[in-house]
Coordinates of C-alpha atoms in Angstrom, one line a residue:
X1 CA -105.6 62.4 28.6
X2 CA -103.0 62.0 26.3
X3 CA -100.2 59.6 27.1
X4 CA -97.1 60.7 28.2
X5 CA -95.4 57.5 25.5
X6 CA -97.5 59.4 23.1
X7 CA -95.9 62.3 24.2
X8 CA -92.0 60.7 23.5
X9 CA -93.0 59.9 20.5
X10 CA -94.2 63.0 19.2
X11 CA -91.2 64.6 20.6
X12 CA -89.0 61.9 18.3
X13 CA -91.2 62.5 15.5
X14 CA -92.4 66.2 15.3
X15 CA -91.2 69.0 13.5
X16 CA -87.8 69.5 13.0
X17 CA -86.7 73.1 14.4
X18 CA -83.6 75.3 15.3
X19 CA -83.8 76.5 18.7
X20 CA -83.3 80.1 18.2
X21 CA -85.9 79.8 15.1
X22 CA -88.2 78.8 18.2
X23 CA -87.7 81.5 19.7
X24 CA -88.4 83.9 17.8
X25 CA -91.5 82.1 16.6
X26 CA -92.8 82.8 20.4
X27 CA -92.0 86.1 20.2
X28 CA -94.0 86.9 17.2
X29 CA -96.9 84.4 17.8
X30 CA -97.2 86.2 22.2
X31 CA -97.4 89.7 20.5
X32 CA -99.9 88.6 17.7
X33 CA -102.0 87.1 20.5
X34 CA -101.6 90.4 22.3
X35 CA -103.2 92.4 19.9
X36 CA -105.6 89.2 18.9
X37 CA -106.8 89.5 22.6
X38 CA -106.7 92.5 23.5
X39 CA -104.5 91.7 26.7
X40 CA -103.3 95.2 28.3
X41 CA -102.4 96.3 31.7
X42 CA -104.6 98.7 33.7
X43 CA -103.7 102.1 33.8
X44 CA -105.4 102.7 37.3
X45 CA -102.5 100.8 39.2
X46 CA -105.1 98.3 40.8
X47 CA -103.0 95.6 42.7
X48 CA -105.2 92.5 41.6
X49 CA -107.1 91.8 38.7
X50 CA -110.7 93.0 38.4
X51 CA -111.7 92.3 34.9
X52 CA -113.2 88.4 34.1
X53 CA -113.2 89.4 30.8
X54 CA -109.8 89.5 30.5
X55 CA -109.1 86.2 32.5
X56 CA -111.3 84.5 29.7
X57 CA -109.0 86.4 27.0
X58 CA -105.8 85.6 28.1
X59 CA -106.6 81.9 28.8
X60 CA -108.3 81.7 25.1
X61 CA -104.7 83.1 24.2
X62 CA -102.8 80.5 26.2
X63 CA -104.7 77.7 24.9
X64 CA -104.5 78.9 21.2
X65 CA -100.8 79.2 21.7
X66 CA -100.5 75.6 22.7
X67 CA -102.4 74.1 20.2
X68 CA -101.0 76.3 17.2
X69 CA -97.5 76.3 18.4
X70 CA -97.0 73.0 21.0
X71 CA -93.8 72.4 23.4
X72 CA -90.2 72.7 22.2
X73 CA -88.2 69.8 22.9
X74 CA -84.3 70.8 23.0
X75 CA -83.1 67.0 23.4
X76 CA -84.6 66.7 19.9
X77 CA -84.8 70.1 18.7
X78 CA -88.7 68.7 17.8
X79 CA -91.8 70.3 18.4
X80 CA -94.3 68.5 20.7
X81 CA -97.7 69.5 18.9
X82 CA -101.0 69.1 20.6
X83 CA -104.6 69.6 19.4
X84 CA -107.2 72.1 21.0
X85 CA -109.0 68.8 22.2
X86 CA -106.1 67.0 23.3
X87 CA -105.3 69.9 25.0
X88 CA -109.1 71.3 26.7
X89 CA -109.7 66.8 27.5
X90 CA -106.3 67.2 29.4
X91 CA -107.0 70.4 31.4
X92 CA -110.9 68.5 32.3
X93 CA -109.4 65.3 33.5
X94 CA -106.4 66.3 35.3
X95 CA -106.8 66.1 39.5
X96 CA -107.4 69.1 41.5
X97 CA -105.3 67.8 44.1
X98 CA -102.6 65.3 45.6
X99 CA -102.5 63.1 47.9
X100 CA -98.9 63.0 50.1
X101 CA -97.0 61.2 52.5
X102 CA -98.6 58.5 54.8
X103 CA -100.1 57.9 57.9
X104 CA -101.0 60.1 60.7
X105 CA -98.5 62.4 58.1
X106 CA -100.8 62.0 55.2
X107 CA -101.7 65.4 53.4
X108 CA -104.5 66.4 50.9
X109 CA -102.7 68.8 48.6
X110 CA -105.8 71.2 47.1
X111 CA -106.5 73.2 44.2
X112 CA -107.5 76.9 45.7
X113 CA -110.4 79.4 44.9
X114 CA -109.9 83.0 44.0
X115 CA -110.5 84.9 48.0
X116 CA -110.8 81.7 49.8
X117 CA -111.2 81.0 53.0
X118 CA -109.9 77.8 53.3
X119 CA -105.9 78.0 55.3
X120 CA -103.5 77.0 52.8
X121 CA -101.3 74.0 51.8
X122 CA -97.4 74.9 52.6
X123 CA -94.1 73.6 51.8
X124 CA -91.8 75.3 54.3
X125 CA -88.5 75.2 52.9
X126 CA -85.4 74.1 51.1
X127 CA -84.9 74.4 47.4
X128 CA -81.8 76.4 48.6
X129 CA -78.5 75.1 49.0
X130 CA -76.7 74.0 52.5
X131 CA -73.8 72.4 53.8
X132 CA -74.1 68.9 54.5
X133 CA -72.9 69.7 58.3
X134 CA -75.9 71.6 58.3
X135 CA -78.4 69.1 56.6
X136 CA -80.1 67.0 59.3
X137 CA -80.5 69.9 61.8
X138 CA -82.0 71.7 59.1
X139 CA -84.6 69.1 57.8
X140 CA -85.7 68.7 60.9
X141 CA -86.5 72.3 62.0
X142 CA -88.5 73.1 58.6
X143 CA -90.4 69.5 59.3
X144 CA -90.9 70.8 63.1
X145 CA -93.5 73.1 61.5
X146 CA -96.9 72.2 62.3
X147 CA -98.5 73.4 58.9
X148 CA -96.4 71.7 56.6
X149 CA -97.6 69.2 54.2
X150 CA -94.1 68.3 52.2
X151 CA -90.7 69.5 52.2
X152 CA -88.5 69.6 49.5
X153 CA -85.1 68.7 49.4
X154 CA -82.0 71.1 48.9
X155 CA -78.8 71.6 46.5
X156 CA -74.9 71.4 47.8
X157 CA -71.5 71.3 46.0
X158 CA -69.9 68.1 47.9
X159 CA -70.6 65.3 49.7
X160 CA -67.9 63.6 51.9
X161 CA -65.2 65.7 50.4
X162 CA -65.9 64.8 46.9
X163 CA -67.4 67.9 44.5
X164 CA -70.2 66.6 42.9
X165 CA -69.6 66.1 39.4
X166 CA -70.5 63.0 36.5
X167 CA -72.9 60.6 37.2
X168 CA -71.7 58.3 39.3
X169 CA -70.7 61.1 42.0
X170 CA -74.0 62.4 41.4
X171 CA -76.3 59.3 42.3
X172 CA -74.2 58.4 45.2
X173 CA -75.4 62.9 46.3
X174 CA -78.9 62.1 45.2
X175 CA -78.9 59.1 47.8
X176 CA -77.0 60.9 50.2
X177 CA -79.9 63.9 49.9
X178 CA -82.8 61.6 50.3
X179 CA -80.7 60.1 53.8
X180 CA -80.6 63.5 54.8
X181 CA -84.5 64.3 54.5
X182 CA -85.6 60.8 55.9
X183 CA -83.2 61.2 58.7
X184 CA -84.4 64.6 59.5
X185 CA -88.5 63.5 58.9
X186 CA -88.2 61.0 61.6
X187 CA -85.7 63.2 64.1
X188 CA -89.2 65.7 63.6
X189 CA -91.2 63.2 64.8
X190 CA -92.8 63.2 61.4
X191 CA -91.6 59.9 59.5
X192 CA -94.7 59.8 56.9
X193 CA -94.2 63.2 56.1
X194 CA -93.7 63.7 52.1
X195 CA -91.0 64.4 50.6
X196 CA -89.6 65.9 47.0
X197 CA -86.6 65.6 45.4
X198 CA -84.7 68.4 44.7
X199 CA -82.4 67.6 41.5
X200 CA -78.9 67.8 42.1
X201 CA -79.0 67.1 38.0
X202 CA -81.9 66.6 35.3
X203 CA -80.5 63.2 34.1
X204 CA -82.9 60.6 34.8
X205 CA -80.5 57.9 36.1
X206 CA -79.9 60.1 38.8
X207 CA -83.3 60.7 39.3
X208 CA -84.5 57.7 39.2
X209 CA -82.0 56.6 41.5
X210 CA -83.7 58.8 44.0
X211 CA -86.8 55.9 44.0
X212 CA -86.3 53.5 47.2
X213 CA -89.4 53.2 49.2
X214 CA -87.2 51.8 52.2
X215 CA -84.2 55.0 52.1
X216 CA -85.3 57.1 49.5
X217 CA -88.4 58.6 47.7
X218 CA -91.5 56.2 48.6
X219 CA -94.7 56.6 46.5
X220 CA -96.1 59.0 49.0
X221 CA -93.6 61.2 47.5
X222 CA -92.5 63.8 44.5
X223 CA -90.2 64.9 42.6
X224 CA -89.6 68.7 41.3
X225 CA -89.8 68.1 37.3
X226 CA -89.9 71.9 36.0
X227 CA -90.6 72.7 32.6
X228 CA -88.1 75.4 31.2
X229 CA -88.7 78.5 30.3
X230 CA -90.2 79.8 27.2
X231 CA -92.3 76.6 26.8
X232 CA -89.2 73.7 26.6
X233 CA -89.3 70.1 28.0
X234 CA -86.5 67.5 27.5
X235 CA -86.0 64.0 27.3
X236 CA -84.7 63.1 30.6
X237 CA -87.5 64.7 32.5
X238 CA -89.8 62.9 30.2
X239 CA -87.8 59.9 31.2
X240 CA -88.2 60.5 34.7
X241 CA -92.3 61.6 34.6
X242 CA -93.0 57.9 33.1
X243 CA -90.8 56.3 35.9
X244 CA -92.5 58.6 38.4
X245 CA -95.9 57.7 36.9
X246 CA -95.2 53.7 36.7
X247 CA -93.6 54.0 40.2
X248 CA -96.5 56.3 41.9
X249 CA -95.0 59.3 43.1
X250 CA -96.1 62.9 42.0
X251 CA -94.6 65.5 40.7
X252 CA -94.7 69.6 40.8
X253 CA -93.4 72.0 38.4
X254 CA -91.7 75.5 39.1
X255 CA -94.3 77.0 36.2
X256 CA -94.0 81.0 36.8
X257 CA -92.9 83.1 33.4
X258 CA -90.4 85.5 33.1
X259 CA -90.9 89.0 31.6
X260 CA -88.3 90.5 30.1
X261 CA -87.7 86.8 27.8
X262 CA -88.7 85.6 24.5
X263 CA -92.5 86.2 25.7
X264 CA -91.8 89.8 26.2
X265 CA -93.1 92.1 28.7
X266 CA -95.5 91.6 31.4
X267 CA -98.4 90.8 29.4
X268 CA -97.0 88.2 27.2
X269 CA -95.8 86.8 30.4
X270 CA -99.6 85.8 31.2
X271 CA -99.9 84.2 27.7
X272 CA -96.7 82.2 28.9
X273 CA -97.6 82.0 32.7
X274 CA -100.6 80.6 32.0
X275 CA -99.0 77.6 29.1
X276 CA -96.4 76.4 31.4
X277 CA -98.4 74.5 34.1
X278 CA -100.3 73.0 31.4
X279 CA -97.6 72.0 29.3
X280 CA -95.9 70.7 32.4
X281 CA -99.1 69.0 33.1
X282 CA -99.3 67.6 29.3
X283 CA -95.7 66.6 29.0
X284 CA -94.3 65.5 33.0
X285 CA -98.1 64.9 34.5
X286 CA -96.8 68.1 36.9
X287 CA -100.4 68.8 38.8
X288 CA -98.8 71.3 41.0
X289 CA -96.8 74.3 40.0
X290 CA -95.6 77.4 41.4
X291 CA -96.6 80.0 38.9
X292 CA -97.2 83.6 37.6
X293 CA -95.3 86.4 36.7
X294 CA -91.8 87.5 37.8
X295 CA -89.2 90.0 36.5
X296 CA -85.3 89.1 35.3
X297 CA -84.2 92.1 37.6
X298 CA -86.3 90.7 40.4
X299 CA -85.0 87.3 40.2
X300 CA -81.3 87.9 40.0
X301 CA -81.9 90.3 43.4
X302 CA -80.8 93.6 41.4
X303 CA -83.7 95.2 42.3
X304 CA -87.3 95.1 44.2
X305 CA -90.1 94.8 41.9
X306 CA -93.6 95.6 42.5
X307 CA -96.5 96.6 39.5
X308 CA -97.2 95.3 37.4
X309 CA -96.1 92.2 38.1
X310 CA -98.3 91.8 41.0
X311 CA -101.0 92.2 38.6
X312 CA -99.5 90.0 36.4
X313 CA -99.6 87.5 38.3
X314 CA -103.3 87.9 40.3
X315 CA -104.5 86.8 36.1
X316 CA -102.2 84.2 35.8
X317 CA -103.7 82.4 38.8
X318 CA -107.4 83.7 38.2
X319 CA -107.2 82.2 34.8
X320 CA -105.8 78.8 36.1
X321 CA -107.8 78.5 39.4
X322 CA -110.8 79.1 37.4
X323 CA -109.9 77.2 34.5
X324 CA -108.1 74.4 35.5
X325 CA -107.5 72.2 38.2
X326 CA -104.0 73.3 38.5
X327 CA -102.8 73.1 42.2
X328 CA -101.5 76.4 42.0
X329 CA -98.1 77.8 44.8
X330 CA -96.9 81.2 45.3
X331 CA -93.3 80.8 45.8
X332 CA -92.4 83.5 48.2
X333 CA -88.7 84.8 47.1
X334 CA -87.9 88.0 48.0
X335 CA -84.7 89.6 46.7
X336 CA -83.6 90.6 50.6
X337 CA -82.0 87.8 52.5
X338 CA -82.9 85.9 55.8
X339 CA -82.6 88.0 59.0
X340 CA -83.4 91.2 57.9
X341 CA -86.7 93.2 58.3
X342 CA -86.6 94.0 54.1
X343 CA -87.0 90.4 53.4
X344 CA -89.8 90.0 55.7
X345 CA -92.2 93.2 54.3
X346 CA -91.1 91.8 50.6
X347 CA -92.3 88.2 51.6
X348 CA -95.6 89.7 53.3
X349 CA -96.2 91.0 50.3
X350 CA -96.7 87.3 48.8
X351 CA -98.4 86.1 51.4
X352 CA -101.2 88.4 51.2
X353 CA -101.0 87.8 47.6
X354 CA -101.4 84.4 47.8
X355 CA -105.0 83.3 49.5
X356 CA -106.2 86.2 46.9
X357 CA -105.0 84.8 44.2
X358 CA -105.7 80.7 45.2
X359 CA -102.4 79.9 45.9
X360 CA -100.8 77.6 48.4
X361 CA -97.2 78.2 50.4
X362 CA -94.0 77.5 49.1
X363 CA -90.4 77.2 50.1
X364 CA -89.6 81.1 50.8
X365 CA -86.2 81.4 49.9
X366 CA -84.1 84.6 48.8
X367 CA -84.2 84.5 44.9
X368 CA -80.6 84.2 44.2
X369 CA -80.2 82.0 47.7
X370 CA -75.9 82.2 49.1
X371 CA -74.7 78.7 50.6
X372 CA -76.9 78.8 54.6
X373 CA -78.2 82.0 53.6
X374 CA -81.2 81.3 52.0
X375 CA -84.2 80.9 54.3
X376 CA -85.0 80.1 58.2
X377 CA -88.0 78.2 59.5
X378 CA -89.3 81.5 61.1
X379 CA -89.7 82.7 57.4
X380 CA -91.8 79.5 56.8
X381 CA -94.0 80.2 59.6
X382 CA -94.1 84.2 58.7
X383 CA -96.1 82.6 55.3
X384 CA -98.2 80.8 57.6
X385 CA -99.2 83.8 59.9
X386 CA -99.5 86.6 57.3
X387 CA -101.8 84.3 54.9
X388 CA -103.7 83.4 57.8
X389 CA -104.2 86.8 59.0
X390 CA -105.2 88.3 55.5
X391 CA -107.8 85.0 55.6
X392 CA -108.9 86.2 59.1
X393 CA -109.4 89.3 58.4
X394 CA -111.9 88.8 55.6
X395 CA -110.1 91.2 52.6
X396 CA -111.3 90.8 49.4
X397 CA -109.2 92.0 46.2
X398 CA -110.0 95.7 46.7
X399 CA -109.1 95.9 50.4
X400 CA -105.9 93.6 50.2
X401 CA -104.6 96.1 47.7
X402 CA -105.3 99.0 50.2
X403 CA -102.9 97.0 52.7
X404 CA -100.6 95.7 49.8
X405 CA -100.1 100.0 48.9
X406 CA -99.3 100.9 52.2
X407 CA -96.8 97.5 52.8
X408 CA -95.2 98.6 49.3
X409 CA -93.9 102.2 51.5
X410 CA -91.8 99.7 53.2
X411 CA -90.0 98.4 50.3
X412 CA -90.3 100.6 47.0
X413 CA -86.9 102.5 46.0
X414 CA -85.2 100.1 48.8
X415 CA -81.7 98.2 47.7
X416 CA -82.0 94.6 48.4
X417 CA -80.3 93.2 51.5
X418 CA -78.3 90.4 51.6
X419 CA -79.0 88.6 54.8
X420 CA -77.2 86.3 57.4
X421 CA -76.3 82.5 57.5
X422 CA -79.4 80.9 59.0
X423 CA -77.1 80.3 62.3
X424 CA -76.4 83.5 63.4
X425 CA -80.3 84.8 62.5
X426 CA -81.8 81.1 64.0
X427 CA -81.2 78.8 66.6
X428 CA -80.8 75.2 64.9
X429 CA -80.9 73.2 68.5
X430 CA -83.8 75.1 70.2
X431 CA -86.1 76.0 67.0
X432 CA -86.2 79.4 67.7
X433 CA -84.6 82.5 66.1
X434 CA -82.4 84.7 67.4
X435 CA -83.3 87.5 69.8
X436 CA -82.5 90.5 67.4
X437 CA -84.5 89.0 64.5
X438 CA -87.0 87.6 67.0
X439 CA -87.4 91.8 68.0
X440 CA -87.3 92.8 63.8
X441 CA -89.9 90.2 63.1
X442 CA -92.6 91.3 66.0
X443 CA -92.6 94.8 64.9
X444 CA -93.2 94.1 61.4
X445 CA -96.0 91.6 62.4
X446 CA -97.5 94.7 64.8
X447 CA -97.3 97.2 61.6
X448 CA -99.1 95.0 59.6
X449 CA -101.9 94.3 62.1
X450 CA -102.5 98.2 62.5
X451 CA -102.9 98.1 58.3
X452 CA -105.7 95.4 58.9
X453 CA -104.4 92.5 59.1
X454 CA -106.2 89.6 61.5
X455 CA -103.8 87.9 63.8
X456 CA -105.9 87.4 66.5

């Protein structure tokens, strides 16, 4: 595999190239691939994709793409190029999983299959921002879970009264984060449990900082380097990915596209959903991602989305569990916030997704997340039970889109909600939520077992 100083280089030495100019250039080259490959959405409203055909296609896109038009680095305004070999060596030698944490807390982090039957990896939580009265009470409930194999850190605005601003402030909050998750690991019961940093910045002194195998990140560990969107890496994740890779720690990659960007609609969001985790994998040595398709309304909570999107993304994820050995996540982020009964149908929606589609659990977290009104652990272990149950019960793609149509009643036409502060939907000191989201969360799980759903 190529070598991520070959990598730096190349990004110091490639072509010279105005953002906007790159742009456009993946406009034009997405919807020339379009046509080239004959990528279309089905007119029949099927909920996953049935057509191999068109996995092959859009993955022959994706990796034409790369190799014709590389990674845009905006420290540099360079294009990383890559060849078609470089490229097809890179996707044959990377790992189909990761090994985590240590000890009795050591996890095996696994590439998926397309309607397995295996239970899947989760990350419970975090990648949302609380209070740092909040933060070792909170670590510790989301590391309380049974099922979880790592748990990523979380964003806040101060620490000890100062705002977190500059570089020094923010290596002294990077430290102060990793306290916080170690702290909370071993109150859990769970010291050897991995962790992953969640970046308070991108610059790689303060990520790097992060690296202390006695009170920060050990090797057992990661670090959350994310490739941008519409195909973009820059110099201090680079930075960090050859520390990270030197030091021993892995990394993961938030890898989904966007429709409605330079890539276009939803089917140019494949073409791009399916580049980014290997151009994360190429450039930061990212071997697990979050990925497919999402929608700009979606993501800023405007509005509920459903098809295509859902489509969207079964091909993105057919195409890269098939593929590659991409370690593939569904990040479960509805638009509805924590404590209400909108935010749970929405994130069983992605849960019965997810075994279908070979993807692992991660960090459900309302998509434009308030300060402590994010996510709860009970959302965590709603993943856990709905994916379980669709495993259970046996559905292929046909008969989880049956259940997925009749969930979809329950949210379709539906203004988001915005939820509660995790403390008056969850009880912190007894690991347990509330009573009234306690009764809204048993009456959705009884709805969906009477749609076929295995919780037995």
């Amino acid at each position: 595999m190529i070598s991520l100083l070959e990598v730096a280089e190349r990004s110091q030495r490639g072509p010279k190239m105005d953002e906007k100019e790159w742009d456009m250039n993946l406009f034009r080259k997405i919807s020339a691939l379009l046509k080239k490959y004959e990528i279309k959405q089905p007119t029949d409203g099927t909920w996953f994709n049935m057509d191999d055909g068109l996995v092959d296609r859009a993955f022959e896109a994706a990796i034409e793409f790369l190799s014709e038009n590389g990674v845009y680095c905006i420290t540099t305004n360079r294009v990383v190029q890559f060849s078609r070999e470089e490229i097809l060596t890179a996707v044959k030698e990377a790992p189909n999983y990761v090994l985590m944490g240590e000890g009795r807390d050591q996890r095996v982090w696994k590439q998926r299959k397309i309607e397995g039957k295996e239970l899947l990896n989760l990350c419970p939580g975090h990648h949302s921002p609380f209070t740092e009265d909040l933060a070792h009470l909170v670590v510790k409930n989301f590391a309380q879970i049974p099922r979880t194999d790592f748990l990523e850190g979380f964003n806040f605005t101060s620490v000890d009264g100062y705002e977190i601003f500059g570089q020094p402030i923010e290596v002294f909050a990077v430290k102060r984060q990793m306290a916080w998750l170690r702290e909370g690991i071993r109150n859990a019961g769970r010291p050897g449990l991995s962790i992953v940093l969640y970046p308070i910045t991108t610059r790689a002194s303060v990520l790097i900082a992060a690296m202390d195998p006695d009170r920060g990140l050990r090797r057992t560990d990661g670090i959350l380097l994310s490739l941008l969107p519409d195909l973009k890496c820059e110099h201090d994740l680079l930075a960090t990915a050859i520390a990270c890779q030197d030091y021993g720690c892995y990394s993961l990659s938030g890898s989904f596209s966007m429709a409605g960007g330079f890539c276009g609609g939803v089917e140019g969001a494949i073409i791009e959903g399916i580049c980014k985790p290997i151009a994360a994998m190429l450039c930061y040595r990212d071997y697990i991602n979050y990925t497919g398709v999402e929608y700009t309304s979606s993501v800023s909570v405007m509005k509920i989305t459903l098809q295509p999107y859902n489509w969207a993304r079964s091909v993105v994820n057919q195409a890269l569990n098939t593929k590659t050995n991409t370690c593939c996540m569904a990040w479960v982020i509805p638009t509805s916030g924590p404590g209400t009964e909108l935010a749970l149908w929405e994130s069983a929606i992605r849960c019965i997704e997810a075994p279908i589609n070979g993807c692992n659990l991660y960090a459900p977290r309302r998509s434009r997340a308030e300060m402590n009104k994010g996510q709860t652990p009970l959302d965590a272990e709603w993943m856990v039970e709905v994916s379980d149950a669709t495993i259970k019960a046996g559905l292929d793609r046909l008969q989880a889109g049956e259940v997925l149509r009749k969930v979809a009643e329950h949210v379709v036409g539906k203004a988001p909600q915005t939820g509660m502060d995790i403390r008056d939907c969850y009880d912190l000191v007894r690991h347990a939520p509330r009573p009234a989201y306690k009764e809204i969360y048993l009456r959705v799980k009884n709805e969906l077992a009477e749609m076929g759903l295995d919780f037995g």
